[in-house]
Amino acid sequence: MLSQNELKQQVAKAAVEYIQPFLGSGVVVGVGTGSTADLFIDHLAGFKDQFMAAAASSERSAQRLAGLGIPVLDLNEVQGMPVYVDGADEINARLQMIKGGGGALTREKIVASVAERFICIADESKVVERLGKFAIPLEVIPMAVNAVARKMRTLGGDPVLREGFITDNGNPILDVAGFSLDDAAQMEAIMNNVPGVVTCGLFAIAPASVALIATQQGLRTMKV
């Protein structure tokens, strides 16, 4: 039986193979954040002569890319990208996700928005029928933490401040538990419209284009 790390290695390698047809001399690859994204970066380094640069969704990923000799561009220098590759904390059959367990949700959503395709990579434990068992992260302006928390309670959520954590943008995160979402896109819109919320960790309005899922039986490809 494969360990979770072995499953992550499997899907990270598969993701590099999946994106190879999109690579080229002027191509920028969008790269996410997290343990699975770290492994993707490691495998991507073996093909760094096949594309121009990467755009990273966090300082952590940027440092890992640069350390492996992959040029990293500021997103303001990037006109477009064929692919963005990132993991998920939860993903459903509609390829809607909860992301942000690592705290990079805002930059992840921004970088993903510039790419033509979002390739989600995950192991089978992340696939769920309904989103919400994993607490939904909200990046929040500091002065709005209590106001946003009160609003989340009126929606039926249980918000908890992520202690000792500040995002790359200098903001705290509220993790909101207590939801089982039939309409994740509607909840994303509601959360994003709460004053003080920078970004919510629901990626439902703009879901993944394809999901590569590592299972004990091999790689599974999910499309809508």
GROMACS .gro file of N, CA and C in nm, residues 7-171:
model
  495
    7LEU      N    1   0.194   0.871  -0.295
    7LEU     CA    2   0.085   0.912  -0.384
    7LEU      C    3   0.109   1.052  -0.438
    8LYS      N    4   0.155   1.141  -0.350
    8LYS     CA    5   0.185   1.278  -0.393
    8LYS      C    6   0.298   1.280  -0.494
    9GLN      N    7   0.400   1.197  -0.471
    9GLN     CA    8   0.510   1.188  -0.568
    9GLN      C    9   0.457   1.140  -0.703
   10GLN      N   10   0.368   1.043  -0.699
   10GLN     CA   11   0.311   0.987  -0.822
   10GLN      C   12   0.238   1.094  -0.902
   11VAL      N   13   0.156   1.173  -0.835
   11VAL     CA   14   0.075   1.272  -0.908
   11VAL      C   15   0.159   1.392  -0.949
   12ALA      N   16   0.261   1.426  -0.871
   12ALA     CA   17   0.350   1.536  -0.909
   12ALA      C   18   0.425   1.504  -1.037
   13LYS      N   19   0.475   1.382  -1.046
   13LYS     CA   20   0.545   1.338  -1.167
   13LYS      C   21   0.448   1.335  -1.286
   14ALA      N   22   0.327   1.285  -1.263
   14ALA     CA   23   0.227   1.277  -1.369
   14ALA      C   24   0.189   1.416  -1.420
   15ALA      N   25   0.187   1.514  -1.330
   15ALA     CA   26   0.151   1.650  -1.369
   15ALA      C   27   0.255   1.710  -1.464
   16VAL      N   28   0.381   1.683  -1.437
   16VAL     CA   29   0.486   1.733  -1.527
   16VAL      C   30   0.470   1.670  -1.665
   17GLU      N   31   0.441   1.541  -1.669
   17GLU     CA   32   0.419   1.473  -1.798
   17GLU      C   33   0.296   1.531  -1.868
   18TYR      N   34   0.192   1.563  -1.790
   18TYR     CA   35   0.068   1.616  -1.846
   18TYR      C   36   0.089   1.752  -1.913
   19ILE      N   37   0.173   1.836  -1.852
   19ILE     CA   38   0.189   1.973  -1.905
   19ILE      C   39   0.296   1.983  -2.013
   20GLN      N   40   0.373   1.878  -2.036
   20GLN     CA   41   0.481   1.885  -2.134
   20GLN      C   42   0.438   1.935  -2.272
   21PRO      N   43   0.320   1.895  -2.322
   21PRO     CA   44   0.278   1.946  -2.454
   21PRO      C   45   0.257   2.098  -2.456
   22PHE      N   46   0.241   2.160  -2.339
   22PHE     CA   47   0.216   2.304  -2.334
   22PHE      C   48   0.345   2.385  -2.317
   23LEU      N   49   0.457   2.317  -2.298
   23LEU     CA   50   0.583   2.386  -2.274
   23LEU      C   51   0.643   2.438  -2.404
   24GLY      N   52   0.734   2.536  -2.391
   24GLY     CA   53   0.799   2.595  -2.507
   24GLY      C   54   0.892   2.704  -2.463
   25SER      N   55   0.968   2.758  -2.557
   25SER     CA   56   1.075   2.852  -2.523
   25SER      C   57   1.026   2.980  -2.455
   26GLY      N   58   0.905   3.025  -2.487
   26GLY     CA   59   0.855   3.149  -2.427
   26GLY      C   60   0.749   3.128  -2.321
   27VAL      N   61   0.732   3.004  -2.276
   27VAL     CA   62   0.621   2.969  -2.186
   27VAL      C   63   0.655   2.996  -2.040
   28VAL      N   64   0.557   3.053  -1.969
   28VAL     CA   65   0.564   3.068  -1.824
   28VAL      C   66   0.468   2.968  -1.762
   29VAL      N   67   0.515   2.893  -1.663
   29VAL     CA   68   0.433   2.794  -1.594
   29VAL      C   69   0.388   2.850  -1.459
   30GLY      N   70   0.259   2.846  -1.433
   30GLY     CA   71   0.207   2.889  -1.303
   30GLY      C   72   0.220   2.777  -1.202
   31VAL      N   73   0.273   2.810  -1.085
   31VAL     CA   74   0.302   2.707  -0.984
   31VAL      C   75   0.239   2.746  -0.851
   32GLY      N   76   0.170   2.649  -0.790
   32GLY     CA   77   0.100   2.672  -0.664
   32GLY      C   78   0.188   2.653  -0.543
   33THR      N   79   0.122   2.625  -0.430
   33THR     CA   80   0.189   2.619  -0.300
   33THR      C   81   0.138   2.500  -0.222
   34GLY      N   82   0.230   2.438  -0.146
   34GLY     CA   83   0.192   2.327  -0.060
   34GLY      C   84   0.282   2.208  -0.080
   35SER      N   85   0.257   2.102  -0.006
   35SER     CA   86   0.345   1.986  -0.009
   35SER      C   87   0.344   1.916  -0.145
   36THR      N   88   0.227   1.906  -0.208
   36THR     CA   89   0.220   1.842  -0.340
   36THR      C   90   0.282   1.933  -0.446
   37ALA      N   91   0.259   2.063  -0.435
   37ALA     CA   92   0.321   2.158  -0.528
   37ALA      C   93   0.473   2.156  -0.514
   38ASP      N   94   0.523   2.139  -0.392
   38ASP     CA   95   0.668   2.128  -0.372
   38ASP      C   96   0.725   2.013  -0.454
   39LEU      N   97   0.657   1.900  -0.452
   39LEU     CA   98   0.704   1.782  -0.526
   39LEU      C   99   0.694   1.805  -0.676
   40PHE      N  100   0.589   1.876  -0.717
   40PHE     CA  101   0.576   1.912  -0.859
   40PHE      C  102   0.694   1.998  -0.902
   41ILE      N  103   0.732   2.095  -0.820
   41ILE     CA  104   0.846   2.181  -0.851
   41ILE      C  105   0.973   2.098  -0.867
   42ASP      N  106   0.991   2.003  -0.777
   42ASP     CA  107   1.111   1.918  -0.783
   42ASP      C  108   1.118   1.842  -0.916
   43HIS      N  109   1.004   1.787  -0.960
   43HIS     CA  110   1.002   1.714  -1.087
   43HIS      C  111   1.014   1.810  -1.206
   44LEU      N  112   0.953   1.928  -1.193
   44LEU     CA  113   0.956   2.027  -1.301
   44LEU      C  114   1.099   2.072  -1.330
   45ALA      N  115   1.184   2.073  -1.228
   45ALA     CA  116   1.322   2.118  -1.245
   45ALA      C  117   1.397   2.036  -1.349
   46GLY      N  118   1.358   1.912  -1.368
   46GLY     CA  119   1.422   1.827  -1.468
   46GLY      C  120   1.391   1.868  -1.610
   47PHE      N  121   1.294   1.960  -1.627
   47PHE     CA  122   1.251   2.003  -1.761
   47PHE      C  123   1.268   2.155  -1.778
   48LYS      N  124   1.352   2.216  -1.693
   48LYS     CA  125   1.362   2.363  -1.692
   48LYS      C  126   1.417   2.421  -1.822
   49ASP      N  127   1.478   2.338  -1.905
   49ASP     CA  128   1.527   2.386  -2.035
   49ASP      C  129   1.417   2.387  -2.140
   50GLN      N  130   1.296   2.342  -2.102
   50GLN     CA  131   1.186   2.333  -2.198
   50GLN      C  132   1.085   2.447  -2.185
   51PHE      N  133   1.106   2.541  -2.091
   51PHE     CA  134   1.018   2.657  -2.078
   51PHE      C  135   1.099   2.776  -2.028
   52MET      N  136   1.039   2.893  -2.031
   52MET     CA  137   1.114   3.016  -2.001
   52MET      C  138   1.126   3.045  -1.852
   53ALA      N  139   1.013   3.034  -1.780
   53ALA     CA  140   1.013   3.077  -1.639
   53ALA      C  141   0.887   3.027  -1.571
   54ALA      N  142   0.878   3.056  -1.443
   54ALA     CA  143   0.759   3.022  -1.364
   54ALA      C  144   0.705   3.147  -1.296
   55ALA      N  145   0.578   3.144  -1.263
   55ALA     CA  146   0.514   3.246  -1.178
   55ALA      C  147   0.462   3.172  -1.055
   56ALA      N  148   0.505   3.215  -0.938
   56ALA     CA  149   0.475   3.142  -0.814
   56ALA      C  150   0.365   3.210  -0.733
   57SER      N  151   0.289   3.129  -0.660
   57SER     CA  152   0.179   3.181  -0.579
   57SER      C  153   0.220   3.209  -0.434
   58SER      N  154   0.348   3.191  -0.402
   58SER     CA  155   0.395   3.221  -0.267
   58SER      C  156   0.545   3.242  -0.266
   59GLU      N  157   0.594   3.305  -0.161
   59GLU     CA  158   0.738   3.321  -0.144
   59GLU      C  159   0.804   3.184  -0.128
   60ARG      N  160   0.736   3.094  -0.059
   60ARG     CA  161   0.787   2.959  -0.039
   60ARG      C  162   0.815   2.890  -0.172
   61SER      N  163   0.717   2.892  -0.263
   61SER     CA  164   0.735   2.827  -0.392
   61SER      C  165   0.838   2.899  -0.477
   62ALA      N  166   0.839   3.032  -0.470
   62ALA     CA  167   0.937   3.110  -0.547
   62ALA      C  168   1.079   3.073  -0.507
   63GLN      N  169   1.101   3.058  -0.376
   63GLN     CA  170   1.234   3.022  -0.327
   63GLN      C  171   1.273   2.881  -0.371
   64ARG      N  172   1.177   2.790  -0.369
   64ARG     CA  173   1.208   2.652  -0.410
   64ARG      C  174   1.240   2.647  -0.560
   65LEU      N  175   1.163   2.719  -0.641
   65LEU     CA  176   1.187   2.725  -0.785
   65LEU      C  177   1.325   2.783  -0.814
   66ALA      N  178   1.355   2.898  -0.753
   66ALA     CA  179   1.482   2.964  -0.778
   66ALA      C  180   1.599   2.877  -0.732
   67GLY      N  181   1.580   2.806  -0.621
   67GLY     CA  182   1.685   2.720  -0.569
   67GLY      C  183   1.717   2.605  -0.662
   68LEU      N  184   1.622   2.569  -0.748
   68LEU     CA  185   1.643   2.461  -0.845
   68LEU      C  186   1.679   2.514  -0.983
   69GLY      N  187   1.705   2.645  -0.989
   69GLY     CA  188   1.750   2.704  -1.115
   69GLY      C  189   1.642   2.741  -1.213
   70ILE      N  190   1.517   2.752  -1.165
   70ILE     CA  191   1.407   2.792  -1.252
   70ILE      C  192   1.381   2.941  -1.234
   71PRO      N  193   1.391   3.022  -1.338
   71PRO     CA  194   1.365   3.165  -1.325
   71PRO      C  195   1.222   3.191  -1.278
   72VAL      N  196   1.204   3.289  -1.191
   72VAL     CA  197   1.072   3.322  -1.138
   72VAL      C  198   1.039   3.466  -1.176
   73LEU      N  199   0.925   3.486  -1.239
   73LEU     CA  200   0.880   3.618  -1.279
   73LEU      C  201   0.773   3.671  -1.185
   74ASP      N  202   0.774   3.801  -1.162
   74ASP     CA  203   0.662   3.868  -1.096
   74ASP      C  204   0.542   3.857  -1.189
   75LEU      N  205   0.425   3.835  -1.135
   75LEU     CA  206   0.307   3.814  -1.219
   75LEU      C  207   0.278   3.936  -1.306
   76ASN      N  208   0.318   4.055  -1.262
   76ASN     CA  209   0.298   4.176  -1.343
   76ASN      C  210   0.379   4.172  -1.473
   77GLU      N  211   0.477   4.084  -1.481
   77GLU     CA  212   0.558   4.070  -1.602
   77GLU      C  213   0.500   3.965  -1.697
   78VAL      N  214   0.392   3.900  -1.656
   78VAL     CA  215   0.338   3.786  -1.731
   78VAL      C  216   0.208   3.825  -1.801
   79GLN      N  217   0.205   3.803  -1.933
   79GLN     CA  218   0.083   3.832  -2.010
   79GLN      C  219  -0.017   3.718  -2.004
   80GLY      N  220   0.033   3.596  -1.993
   80GLY     CA  221  -0.055   3.479  -1.989
   80GLY      C  222   0.027   3.353  -1.967
   81MET      N  223  -0.042   3.246  -1.930
   81MET     CA  224   0.023   3.117  -1.904
   81MET      C  225  -0.068   3.006  -1.955
   82PRO      N  226  -0.012   2.902  -2.012
   82PRO     CA  227  -0.098   2.792  -2.057
   82PRO      C  228  -0.153   2.708  -1.942
   83VAL      N  229  -0.072   2.697  -1.833
   83VAL     CA  230  -0.115   2.611  -1.722
   83VAL      C  231  -0.078   2.670  -1.586
   84TYR      N  232  -0.161   2.640  -1.488
   84TYR     CA  233  -0.132   2.664  -1.347
   84TYR      C  234  -0.151   2.531  -1.277
   85VAL      N  235  -0.052   2.487  -1.201
   85VAL     CA  236  -0.057   2.356  -1.135
   85VAL      C  237  -0.051   2.377  -0.984
   86ASP      N  238  -0.149   2.320  -0.914
   86ASP     CA  239  -0.156   2.339  -0.769
   86ASP      C  240  -0.236   2.225  -0.707
   87GLY      N  241  -0.220   2.209  -0.577
   87GLY     CA  242  -0.294   2.108  -0.503
   87GLY      C  243  -0.426   2.162  -0.452
   88ALA      N  244  -0.491   2.084  -0.365
   88ALA     CA  245  -0.617   2.125  -0.304
   88ALA      C  246  -0.631   2.056  -0.170
   89ASP      N  247  -0.705   2.120  -0.081
   89ASP     CA  248  -0.736   2.058   0.048
   89ASP      C  249  -0.861   1.971   0.038
   90GLU      N  250  -0.951   2.011  -0.051
   90GLU     CA  251  -1.067   1.929  -0.088
   90GLU      C  252  -1.101   1.958  -0.233
   91ILE      N  253  -1.153   1.858  -0.302
   91ILE     CA  254  -1.203   1.877  -0.439
   91ILE      C  255  -1.323   1.785  -0.460
   92ASN      N  256  -1.426   1.837  -0.528
   92ASN     CA  257  -1.546   1.756  -0.553
   92ASN      C  258  -1.554   1.716  -0.701
   93ALA      N  259  -1.660   1.648  -0.737
   93ALA     CA  260  -1.674   1.596  -0.873
   93ALA      C  261  -1.688   1.706  -0.977
   94ARG      N  262  -1.726   1.826  -0.933
   94ARG     CA  263  -1.738   1.940  -1.024
   94ARG      C  264  -1.606   2.016  -1.036
   95LEU      N  265  -1.502   1.962  -0.971
   95LEU     CA  266  -1.367   2.020  -0.970
   95LEU      C  267  -1.362   2.153  -0.896
   96GLN      N  268  -1.461   2.175  -0.810
   96GLN     CA  269  -1.457   2.288  -0.718
   96GLN      C  270  -1.371   2.248  -0.598
   97MET      N  271  -1.300   2.345  -0.541
   97MET     CA  272  -1.201   2.312  -0.440
   97MET      C  273  -1.210   2.403  -0.318
   98ILE      N  274  -1.156   2.352  -0.207
   98ILE     CA  275  -1.116   2.436  -0.095
   98ILE      C  276  -0.964   2.436  -0.094
   99LYS      N  277  -0.906   2.556  -0.090
   99LYS     CA  278  -0.762   2.572  -0.088
   99LYS      C  279  -0.725   2.675   0.018
  100GLY      N  280  -0.598   2.675   0.055
  100GLY     CA  281  -0.553   2.775   0.151
  100GLY      C  282  -0.508   2.719   0.282
  101GLY      N  283  -0.497   2.586   0.290
  101GLY     CA  284  -0.444   2.528   0.413
  101GLY      C  285  -0.303   2.575   0.443
  102GLY      N  286  -0.230   2.609   0.337
  102GLY     CA  287  -0.095   2.664   0.353
  102GLY      C  288  -0.093   2.815   0.361
  103GLY      N  289  -0.208   2.877   0.346
  103GLY     CA  290  -0.218   3.022   0.365
  103GLY      C  291  -0.193   3.107   0.242
  104ALA      N  292  -0.179   3.045   0.124
  104ALA     CA  293  -0.146   3.121   0.003
  104ALA      C  294  -0.267   3.143  -0.088
  105LEU      N  295  -0.388   3.133  -0.034
  105LEU     CA  296  -0.508   3.131  -0.117
  105LEU      C  297  -0.525   3.251  -0.208
  106THR      N  298  -0.493   3.371  -0.159
  106THR     CA  299  -0.513   3.491  -0.241
  106THR      C  300  -0.423   3.489  -0.363
  107ARG      N  301  -0.294   3.465  -0.341
  107ARG     CA  302  -0.202   3.462  -0.455
  107ARG      C  303  -0.230   3.344  -0.546
  108GLU      N  304  -0.274   3.232  -0.488
  108GLU     CA  305  -0.310   3.117  -0.570
  108GLU      C  306  -0.425   3.153  -0.664
  109LYS      N  307  -0.524   3.220  -0.610
  109LYS     CA  308  -0.640   3.255  -0.693
  109LYS      C  309  -0.602   3.356  -0.801
  110ILE      N  310  -0.512   3.447  -0.767
  110ILE     CA  311  -0.469   3.548  -0.865
  110ILE      C  312  -0.388   3.483  -0.978
  111VAL      N  313  -0.288   3.402  -0.941
  111VAL     CA  314  -0.204   3.339  -1.044
  111VAL      C  315  -0.289   3.246  -1.131
  112ALA      N  316  -0.378   3.171  -1.068
  112ALA     CA  317  -0.465   3.080  -1.144
  112ALA      C  318  -0.551   3.155  -1.245
  113SER      N  319  -0.592   3.276  -1.210
  113SER     CA  320  -0.680   3.354  -1.298
  113SER      C  321  -0.612   3.397  -1.428
  114VAL      N  322  -0.479   3.398  -1.427
  114VAL     CA  323  -0.403   3.439  -1.546
  114VAL      C  324  -0.380   3.322  -1.641
  115ALA      N  325  -0.394   3.200  -1.589
  115ALA     CA  326  -0.365   3.080  -1.669
  115ALA      C  327  -0.486   3.034  -1.750
  116GLU      N  328  -0.459   2.970  -1.862
  116GLU     CA  329  -0.566   2.915  -1.945
  116GLU      C  330  -0.627   2.790  -1.883
  117ARG      N  331  -0.545   2.713  -1.809
  117ARG     CA  332  -0.591   2.588  -1.750
  117ARG      C  333  -0.541   2.575  -1.607
  118PHE      N  334  -0.627   2.532  -1.517
  118PHE     CA  335  -0.589   2.501  -1.379
  118PHE      C  336  -0.581   2.350  -1.367
  119ILE      N  337  -0.462   2.299  -1.344
  119ILE     CA  338  -0.442   2.156  -1.326
  119ILE      C  339  -0.431   2.128  -1.176
  120CYS      N  340  -0.532   2.067  -1.119
  120CYS     CA  341  -0.529   2.034  -0.977
  120CYS      C  342  -0.463   1.897  -0.958
  121ILE      N  343  -0.369   1.890  -0.866
  121ILE     CA  344  -0.302   1.762  -0.836
  121ILE      C  345  -0.324   1.728  -0.689
  122ALA      N  346  -0.368   1.606  -0.664
  122ALA     CA  347  -0.401   1.568  -0.527
  122ALA      C  348  -0.401   1.416  -0.514
  123ASP      N  349  -0.399   1.370  -0.389
  123ASP     CA  350  -0.418   1.227  -0.366
  123ASP      C  351  -0.566   1.202  -0.336
  124GLU      N  352  -0.606   1.077  -0.340
  124GLU     CA  353  -0.747   1.042  -0.333
  124GLU      C  354  -0.816   1.084  -0.203
  125SER      N  355  -0.739   1.110  -0.097
  125SER     CA  356  -0.800   1.151   0.029
  125SER      C  357  -0.864   1.289   0.020
  126LYS      N  358  -0.828   1.366  -0.083
  126LYS     CA  359  -0.880   1.503  -0.096
  126LYS      C  360  -1.012   1.509  -0.173
  127VAL      N  361  -1.054   1.398  -0.232
  127VAL     CA  362  -1.178   1.396  -0.311
  127VAL      C  363  -1.297   1.374  -0.218
  128VAL      N  364  -1.394   1.466  -0.226
  128VAL     CA  365  -1.511   1.461  -0.137
  128VAL      C  366  -1.640   1.477  -0.217
  129GLU      N  367  -1.751   1.434  -0.157
  129GLU     CA  368  -1.881   1.453  -0.221
  129GLU      C  369  -1.926   1.598  -0.208
  130ARG      N  370  -1.912   1.653  -0.086
  130ARG     CA  371  -1.947   1.793  -0.060
  130ARG      C  372  -1.829   1.863   0.004
  131LEU      N  373  -1.805   1.986  -0.040
  131LEU     CA  374  -1.700   2.066   0.022
  131LEU      C  375  -1.745   2.117   0.159
  132GLY      N  376  -1.650   2.132   0.249
  132GLY     CA  377  -1.681   2.196   0.376
  132GLY      C  378  -1.630   2.125   0.499
  133LYS      N  379  -1.597   1.998   0.488
  133LYS     CA  380  -1.541   1.929   0.605
  133LYS      C  381  -1.409   1.993   0.644
  134PHE      N  382  -1.328   2.030   0.544
  134PHE     CA  383  -1.206   2.107   0.569
  134PHE      C  384  -1.248   2.252   0.589
  135ALA      N  385  -1.203   2.314   0.696
  135ALA     CA  386  -1.240   2.453   0.724
  135ALA      C  387  -1.200   2.544   0.609
  136ILE      N  388  -1.287   2.638   0.576
  136ILE     CA  389  -1.264   2.729   0.465
  136ILE      C  390  -1.179   2.848   0.512
  137PRO      N  391  -1.058   2.863   0.457
  137PRO     CA  392  -0.975   2.977   0.498
  137PRO      C  393  -1.027   3.108   0.438
  138LEU      N  394  -1.020   3.213   0.517
  138LEU     CA  395  -1.049   3.348   0.469
  138LEU      C  396  -0.929   3.436   0.502
  139GLU      N  397  -0.868   3.497   0.401
  139GLU     CA  398  -0.767   3.600   0.430
  139GLU      C  399  -0.842   3.729   0.457
  140VAL      N  400  -0.807   3.794   0.568
  140VAL     CA  401  -0.887   3.906   0.618
  140VAL      C  402  -0.797   4.026   0.649
  141ILE      N  403  -0.847   4.146   0.619
  141ILE     CA  404  -0.778   4.268   0.661
  141ILE      C  405  -0.775   4.270   0.815
  142PRO      N  406  -0.662   4.302   0.877
  142PRO     CA  407  -0.650   4.289   1.024
  142PRO      C  408  -0.762   4.357   1.103
  143MET      N  409  -0.802   4.477   1.066
  143MET     CA  410  -0.902   4.549   1.144
  143MET      C  411  -1.041   4.485   1.135
  144ALA      N  412  -1.058   4.392   1.039
  144ALA     CA  413  -1.191   4.335   1.015
  144ALA      C  414  -1.207   4.195   1.072
  145VAL      N  415  -1.107   4.144   1.144
  145VAL     CA  416  -1.112   4.005   1.191
  145VAL      C  417  -1.239   3.976   1.271
  146ASN      N  418  -1.268   4.058   1.370
  146ASN     CA  419  -1.385   4.032   1.455
  146ASN      C  420  -1.516   4.052   1.379
  147ALA      N  421  -1.520   4.154   1.295
  147ALA     CA  422  -1.642   4.181   1.217
  147ALA      C  423  -1.671   4.065   1.121
  148VAL      N  424  -1.567   4.016   1.055
  148VAL     CA  425  -1.586   3.904   0.962
  148VAL      C  426  -1.625   3.778   1.038
  149ALA      N  427  -1.563   3.755   1.153
  149ALA     CA  428  -1.596   3.637   1.234
  149ALA      C  429  -1.743   3.640   1.275
  150ARG      N  430  -1.793   3.756   1.314
  150ARG     CA  431  -1.935   3.766   1.351
  150ARG      C  432  -2.024   3.733   1.233
  151LYS      N  433  -1.988   3.782   1.115
  151LYS     CA  434  -2.068   3.755   0.995
  151LYS      C  435  -2.068   3.606   0.962
  152MET      N  436  -1.953   3.542   0.978
  152MET     CA  437  -1.945   3.398   0.949
  152MET      C  438  -2.036   3.318   1.043
  153ARG      N  439  -2.044   3.362   1.168
  153ARG     CA  440  -2.133   3.292   1.262
  153ARG      C  441  -2.279   3.306   1.220
  154THR      N  442  -2.317   3.422   1.167
  154THR     CA  443  -2.457   3.438   1.122
  154THR      C  444  -2.487   3.348   1.002
  155LEU      N  445  -2.383   3.308   0.929
  155LEU     CA  446  -2.401   3.219   0.814
  155LEU      C  447  -2.399   3.072   0.855
  156GLY      N  448  -2.372   3.047   0.984
  156GLY     CA  449  -2.370   2.910   1.035
  156GLY      C  450  -2.231   2.851   1.047
  157GLY      N  451  -2.129   2.935   1.029
  157GLY     CA  452  -1.991   2.886   1.038
  157GLY      C  453  -1.931   2.904   1.176
  158ASP      N  454  -1.819   2.838   1.198
  158ASP     CA  455  -1.746   2.847   1.324
  158ASP      C  456  -1.605   2.898   1.292
  159PRO      N  457  -1.584   3.030   1.296
  159PRO     CA  458  -1.455   3.087   1.258
  159PRO      C  459  -1.353   3.081   1.371
  160VAL      N  460  -1.229   3.045   1.335
  160VAL     CA  461  -1.118   3.041   1.431
  160VAL      C  462  -0.999   3.113   1.369
  161LEU      N  463  -0.940   3.205   1.441
  161LEU     CA  464  -0.822   3.276   1.393
  161LEU      C  465  -0.704   3.178   1.389
  162ARG      N  466  -0.633   3.174   1.278
  162ARG     CA  467  -0.515   3.090   1.265
  162ARG      C  468  -0.400   3.157   1.343
  163GLU      N  469  -0.374   3.105   1.461
  163GLU     CA  470  -0.280   3.168   1.552
  163GLU      C  471  -0.137   3.168   1.498
  164GLY      N  472  -0.071   3.282   1.512
  164GLY     CA  473   0.070   3.292   1.477
  164GLY      C  474   0.098   3.286   1.328
  165PHE      N  475  -0.005   3.309   1.246
  165PHE     CA  476   0.015   3.299   1.100
  165PHE      C  477  -0.022   3.430   1.033
  166ILE      N  478   0.066   3.476   0.945
  166ILE     CA  479   0.040   3.593   0.862
  166ILE      C  480   0.074   3.555   0.718
  167THR      N  481  -0.012   3.593   0.624
  167THR     CA  482   0.010   3.559   0.485
  167THR      C  483   0.125   3.640   0.426
  168ASP      N  484   0.166   3.603   0.304
  168ASP     CA  485   0.268   3.679   0.232
  168ASP      C  486   0.222   3.822   0.206
  169ASN      N  487   0.092   3.845   0.215
  169ASN     CA  488   0.037   3.980   0.195
  169ASN      C  489   0.026   4.059   0.325
  170GLY      N  490   0.064   3.996   0.437
  170GLY     CA  491   0.062   4.065   0.566
  170GLY      C  492  -0.069   4.060   0.641
  171ASN      N  493  -0.154   3.964   0.606
  171ASN     CA  494  -0.287   3.955   0.668
  171ASN      C  495  -0.306   3.825   0.745
   0.00000   0.00000   0.00000
